[in-house]
CSV table of C-alpha atoms in Angstrom, one decimal:
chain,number,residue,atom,x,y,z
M,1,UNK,CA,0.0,0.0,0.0
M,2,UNK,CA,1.2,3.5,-1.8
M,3,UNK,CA,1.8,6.2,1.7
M,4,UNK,CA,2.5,9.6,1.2
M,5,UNK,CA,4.3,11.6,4.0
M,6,UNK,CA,4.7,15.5,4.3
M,7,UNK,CA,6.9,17.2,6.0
M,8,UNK,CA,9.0,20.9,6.4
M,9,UNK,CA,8.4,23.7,8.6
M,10,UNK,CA,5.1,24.5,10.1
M,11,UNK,CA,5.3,28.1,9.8
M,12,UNK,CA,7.6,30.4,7.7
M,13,UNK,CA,8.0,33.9,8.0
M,14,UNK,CA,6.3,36.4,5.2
M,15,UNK,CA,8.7,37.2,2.0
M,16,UNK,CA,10.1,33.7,2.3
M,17,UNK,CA,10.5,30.6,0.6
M,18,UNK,CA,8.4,27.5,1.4
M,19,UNK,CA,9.8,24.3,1.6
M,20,UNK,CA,8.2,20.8,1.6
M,21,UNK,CA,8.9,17.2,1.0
M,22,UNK,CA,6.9,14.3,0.6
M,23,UNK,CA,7.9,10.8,1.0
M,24,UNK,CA,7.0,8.4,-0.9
M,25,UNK,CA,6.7,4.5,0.7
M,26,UNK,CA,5.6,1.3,-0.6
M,27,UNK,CA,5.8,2.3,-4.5
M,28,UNK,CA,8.2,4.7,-6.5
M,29,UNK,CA,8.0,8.0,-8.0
M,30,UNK,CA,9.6,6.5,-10.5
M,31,UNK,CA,6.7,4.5,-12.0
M,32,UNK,CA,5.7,6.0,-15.4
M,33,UNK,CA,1.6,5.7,-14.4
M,34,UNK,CA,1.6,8.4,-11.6
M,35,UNK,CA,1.7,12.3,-11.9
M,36,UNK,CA,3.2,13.1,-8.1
M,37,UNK,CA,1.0,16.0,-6.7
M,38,UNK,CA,0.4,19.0,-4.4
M,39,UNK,CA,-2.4,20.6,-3.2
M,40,UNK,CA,-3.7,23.1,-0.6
M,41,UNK,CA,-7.1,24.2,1.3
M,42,UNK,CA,-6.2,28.0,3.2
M,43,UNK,CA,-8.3,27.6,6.7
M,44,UNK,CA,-12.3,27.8,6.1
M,45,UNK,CA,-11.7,27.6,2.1
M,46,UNK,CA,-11.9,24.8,-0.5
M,47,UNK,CA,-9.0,22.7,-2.5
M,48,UNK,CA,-6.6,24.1,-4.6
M,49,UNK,CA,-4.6,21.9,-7.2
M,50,UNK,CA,-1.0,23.6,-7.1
M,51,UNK,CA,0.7,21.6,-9.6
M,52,UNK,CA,2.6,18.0,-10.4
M,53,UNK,CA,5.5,16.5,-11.7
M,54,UNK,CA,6.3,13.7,-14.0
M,55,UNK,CA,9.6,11.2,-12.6
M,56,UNK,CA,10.9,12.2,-15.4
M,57,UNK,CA,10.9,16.1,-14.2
M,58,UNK,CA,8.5,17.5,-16.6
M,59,UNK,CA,6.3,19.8,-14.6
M,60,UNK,CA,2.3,21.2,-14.4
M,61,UNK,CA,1.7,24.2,-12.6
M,62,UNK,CA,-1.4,26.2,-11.2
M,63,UNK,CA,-1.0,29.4,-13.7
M,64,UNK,CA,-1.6,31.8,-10.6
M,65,UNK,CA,1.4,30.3,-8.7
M,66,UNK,CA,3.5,29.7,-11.3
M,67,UNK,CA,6.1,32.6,-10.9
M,68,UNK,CA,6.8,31.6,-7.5
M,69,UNK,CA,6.8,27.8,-7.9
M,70,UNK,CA,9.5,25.1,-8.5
M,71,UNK,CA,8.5,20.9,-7.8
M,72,UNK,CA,11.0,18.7,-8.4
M,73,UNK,CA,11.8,14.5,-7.9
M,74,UNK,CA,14.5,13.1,-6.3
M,75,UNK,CA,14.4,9.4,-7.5
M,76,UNK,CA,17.1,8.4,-5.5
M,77,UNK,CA,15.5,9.2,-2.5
M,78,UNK,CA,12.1,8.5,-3.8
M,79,UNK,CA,10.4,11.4,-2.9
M,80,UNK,CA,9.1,14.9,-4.4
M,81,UNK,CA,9.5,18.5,-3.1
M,82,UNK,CA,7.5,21.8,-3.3
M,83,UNK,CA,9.4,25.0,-2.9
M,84,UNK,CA,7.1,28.6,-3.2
M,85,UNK,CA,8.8,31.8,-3.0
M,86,UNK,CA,7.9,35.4,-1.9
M,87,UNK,CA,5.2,33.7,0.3
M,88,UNK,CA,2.6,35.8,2.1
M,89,UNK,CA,-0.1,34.8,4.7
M,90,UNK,CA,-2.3,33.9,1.9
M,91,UNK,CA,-0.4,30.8,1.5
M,92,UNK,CA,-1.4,30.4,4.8
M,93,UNK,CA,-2.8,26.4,4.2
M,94,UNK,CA,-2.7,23.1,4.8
M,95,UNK,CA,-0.6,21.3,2.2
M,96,UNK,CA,-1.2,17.4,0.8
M,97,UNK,CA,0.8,15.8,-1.9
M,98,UNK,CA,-0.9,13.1,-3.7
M,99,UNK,CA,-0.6,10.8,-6.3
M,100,UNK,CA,-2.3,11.4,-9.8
M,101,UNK,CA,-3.4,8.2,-11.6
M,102,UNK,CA,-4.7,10.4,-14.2
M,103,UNK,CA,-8.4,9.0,-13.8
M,104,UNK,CA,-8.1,10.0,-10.2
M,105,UNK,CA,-6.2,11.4,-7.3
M,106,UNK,CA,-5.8,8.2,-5.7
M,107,UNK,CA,-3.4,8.2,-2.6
M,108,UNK,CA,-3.0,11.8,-0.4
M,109,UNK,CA,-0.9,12.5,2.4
M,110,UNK,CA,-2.4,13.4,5.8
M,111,UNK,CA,-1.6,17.0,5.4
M,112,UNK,CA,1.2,19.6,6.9
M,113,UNK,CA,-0.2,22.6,7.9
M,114,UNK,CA,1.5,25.6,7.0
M,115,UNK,CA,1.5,29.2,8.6
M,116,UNK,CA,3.1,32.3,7.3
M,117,UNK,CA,3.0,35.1,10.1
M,118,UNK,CA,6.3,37.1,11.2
H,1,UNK,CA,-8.6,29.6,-17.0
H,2,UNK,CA,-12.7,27.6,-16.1
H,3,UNK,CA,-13.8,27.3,-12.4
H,4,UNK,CA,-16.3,24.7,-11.0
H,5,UNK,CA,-19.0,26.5,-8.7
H,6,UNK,CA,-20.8,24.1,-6.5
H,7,UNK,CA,-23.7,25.3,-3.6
H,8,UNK,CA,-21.7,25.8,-0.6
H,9,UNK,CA,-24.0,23.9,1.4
H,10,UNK,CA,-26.8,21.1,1.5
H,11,UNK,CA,-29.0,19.2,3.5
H,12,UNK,CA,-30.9,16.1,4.0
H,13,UNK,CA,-32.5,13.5,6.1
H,14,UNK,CA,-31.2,9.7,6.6
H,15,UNK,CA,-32.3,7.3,3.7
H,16,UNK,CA,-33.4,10.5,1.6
H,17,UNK,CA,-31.5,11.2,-1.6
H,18,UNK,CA,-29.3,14.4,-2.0
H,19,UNK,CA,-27.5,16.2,-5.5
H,20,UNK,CA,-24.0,18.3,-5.7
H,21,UNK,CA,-24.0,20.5,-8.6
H,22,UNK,CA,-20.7,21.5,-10.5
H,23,UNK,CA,-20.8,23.9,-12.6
H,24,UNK,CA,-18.2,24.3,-15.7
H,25,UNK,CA,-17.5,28.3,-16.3
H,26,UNK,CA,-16.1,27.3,-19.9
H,27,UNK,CA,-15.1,24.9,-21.8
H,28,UNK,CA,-17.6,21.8,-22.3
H,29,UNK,CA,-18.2,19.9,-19.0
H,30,UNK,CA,-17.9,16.8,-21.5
H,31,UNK,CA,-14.2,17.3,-22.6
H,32,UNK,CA,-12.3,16.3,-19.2
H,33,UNK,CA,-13.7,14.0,-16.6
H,34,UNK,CA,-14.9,15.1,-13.6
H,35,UNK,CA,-13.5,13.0,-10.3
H,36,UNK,CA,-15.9,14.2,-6.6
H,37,UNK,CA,-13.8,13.5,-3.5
H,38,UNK,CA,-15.0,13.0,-0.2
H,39,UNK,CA,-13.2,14.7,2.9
H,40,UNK,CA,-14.5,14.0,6.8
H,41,UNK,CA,-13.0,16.2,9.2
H,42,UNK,CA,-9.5,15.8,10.3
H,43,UNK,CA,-9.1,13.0,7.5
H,44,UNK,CA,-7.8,13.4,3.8
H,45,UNK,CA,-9.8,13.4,0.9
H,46,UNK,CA,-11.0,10.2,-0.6
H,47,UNK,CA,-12.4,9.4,-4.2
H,48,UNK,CA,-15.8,8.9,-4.3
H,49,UNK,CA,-16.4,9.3,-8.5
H,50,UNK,CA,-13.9,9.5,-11.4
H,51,UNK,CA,-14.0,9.2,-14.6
H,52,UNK,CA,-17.7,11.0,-15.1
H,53,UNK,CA,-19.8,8.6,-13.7
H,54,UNK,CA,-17.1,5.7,-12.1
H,55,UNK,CA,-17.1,4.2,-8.2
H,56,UNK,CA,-13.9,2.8,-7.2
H,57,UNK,CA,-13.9,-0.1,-5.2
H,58,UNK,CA,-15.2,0.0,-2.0
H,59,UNK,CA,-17.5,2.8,-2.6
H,60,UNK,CA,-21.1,1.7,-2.5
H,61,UNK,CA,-23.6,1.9,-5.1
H,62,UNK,CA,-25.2,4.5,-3.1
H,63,UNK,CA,-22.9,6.7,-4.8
H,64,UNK,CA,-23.1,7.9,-8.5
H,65,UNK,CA,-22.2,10.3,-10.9
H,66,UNK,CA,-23.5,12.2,-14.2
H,67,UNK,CA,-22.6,15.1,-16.4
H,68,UNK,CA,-25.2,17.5,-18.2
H,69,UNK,CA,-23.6,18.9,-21.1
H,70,UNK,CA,-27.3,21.7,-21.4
H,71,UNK,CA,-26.2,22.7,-18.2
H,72,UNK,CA,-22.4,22.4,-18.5
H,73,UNK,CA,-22.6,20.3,-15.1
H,74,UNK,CA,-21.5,17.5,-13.1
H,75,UNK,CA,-23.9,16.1,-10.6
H,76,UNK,CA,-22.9,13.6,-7.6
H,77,UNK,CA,-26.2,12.0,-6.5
H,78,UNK,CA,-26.1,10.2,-2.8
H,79,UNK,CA,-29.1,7.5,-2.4
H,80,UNK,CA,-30.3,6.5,0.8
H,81,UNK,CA,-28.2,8.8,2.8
H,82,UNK,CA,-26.4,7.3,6.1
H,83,UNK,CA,-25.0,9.9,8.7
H,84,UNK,CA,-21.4,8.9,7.8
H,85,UNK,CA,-21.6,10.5,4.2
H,86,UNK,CA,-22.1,13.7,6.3
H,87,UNK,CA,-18.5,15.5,5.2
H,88,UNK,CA,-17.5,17.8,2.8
H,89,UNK,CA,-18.0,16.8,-1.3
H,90,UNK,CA,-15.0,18.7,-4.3
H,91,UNK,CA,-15.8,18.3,-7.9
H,92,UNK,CA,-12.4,18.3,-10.0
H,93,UNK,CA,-11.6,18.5,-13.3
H,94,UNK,CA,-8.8,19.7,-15.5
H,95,UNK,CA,-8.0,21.4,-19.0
H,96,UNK,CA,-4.6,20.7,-21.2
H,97,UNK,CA,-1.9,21.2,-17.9
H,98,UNK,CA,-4.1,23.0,-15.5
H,99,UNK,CA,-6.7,21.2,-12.9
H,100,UNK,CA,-9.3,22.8,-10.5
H,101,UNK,CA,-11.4,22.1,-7.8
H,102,UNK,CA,-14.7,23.5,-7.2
H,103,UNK,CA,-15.2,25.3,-4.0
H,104,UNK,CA,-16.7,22.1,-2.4
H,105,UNK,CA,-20.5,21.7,-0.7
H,106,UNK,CA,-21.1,21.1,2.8
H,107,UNK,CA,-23.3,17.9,3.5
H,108,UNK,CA,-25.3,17.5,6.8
H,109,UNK,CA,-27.2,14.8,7.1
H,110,UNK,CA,-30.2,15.3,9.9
């Protein structure tokens, strides 16, 4: 059974970069049938898709993040990371990576929330 | 860029049947699939419906799915409606590289 495990700092300060990593255990982000995901819900609003990647690096992203988004795979270490710049306390959210069997988000993580606040 | 708009809330008594609307801004509803999940508090979401109108296994027949393209609309349709499907419900669906969620619907079942 596919788990997915978040984890990076639970509050960043405003103007900087957020960092996250998900783990990937009992499968590989190598396998060529998954898209490796993230995706938010800010406190008291609904899901946001912020974008996936591809083991083999080729990347998706939400057009209203995209200037201050990178994801990228580490096969080696089998996992995937999200980095946002410039944040501000709009990213304020609780952040899930998941895996994309194209027909469905199948497999989430539990969650990580992050807080931006000086 | 399309949105999905979905009613922020609904309600429904046990063993009654209940509707989710989603709502395609543009673009044909038909052209991508539509996927609902399923989120109870404190949990992560879970699949409900992909592919239109598909259950994945383990999720009863209680559950379907439809799209209305004289709308431009999914619809998740919940028969005989238990207290436990009382969580909230997203639509999803994508165009080319981008993918959105509608704003999701509140279910309480009383």
């Amino acid at each position: 059974q596919v788990q997915l495990q978040e984890s990076g700092p639970g509050l960043v300060k405003p103007s900087e970069t957020l960092s996250l990593t998900c783990a990937v255990s009992g499968g590989s982000v190598s396998s060529g049938t998954y898209y490796w995901t993230w995706i938010r819900q800010p406190p008291g609003k609904g899901l946001e898709w912020i974008g996936n990647i591809y083991y083999s690096g080729s990347t998706n992203y939400n057009p209203s993040l995209k200037s201050r988004l990178t994801i990228s795979v580490d096969t080696s270490k089998n996992h995937f990371s999200l980095k946002l710049s410039s944040v501000t306390a709009a990213d304020t959210a609780v952040y899930y990576c998941a895996r994309d069997a194209l027909t469905m988000i199948d497999r989430w993580g539990q969650g990580t929330l992050v807080t931006v606040s000086s | 860029n399309f949105m999905l708009t979905q009613p922020h809330s609904v309600s429904e008594s046990p063993g009654k049947t209940v509707t989710i609307s989603c709502t395609r801004s543009s673009g044909s509803i038909a052209s991508n699939y539509v996927q609902w999940y399923q989120r109870r508090p404190g949990s992560a979401p879970t699949t409900v419906i992909y592919n239109d109108n598909q259950r994945p296994s383990g999720v009863p027949d209680r559950f379907s799915g439809s799209i209305d393209s004289s709308s431009n609309s999914a619809s998740l349709i919940i028969s005989g409606l238990k207290t436990e499907d009382e969580a909230d419900y997203y639509c999803h669906s994508y165009d080319n590289t981008n993918q959105v969620f509608g704003g999701g619907t509140k279910l309480t079942v009383l």
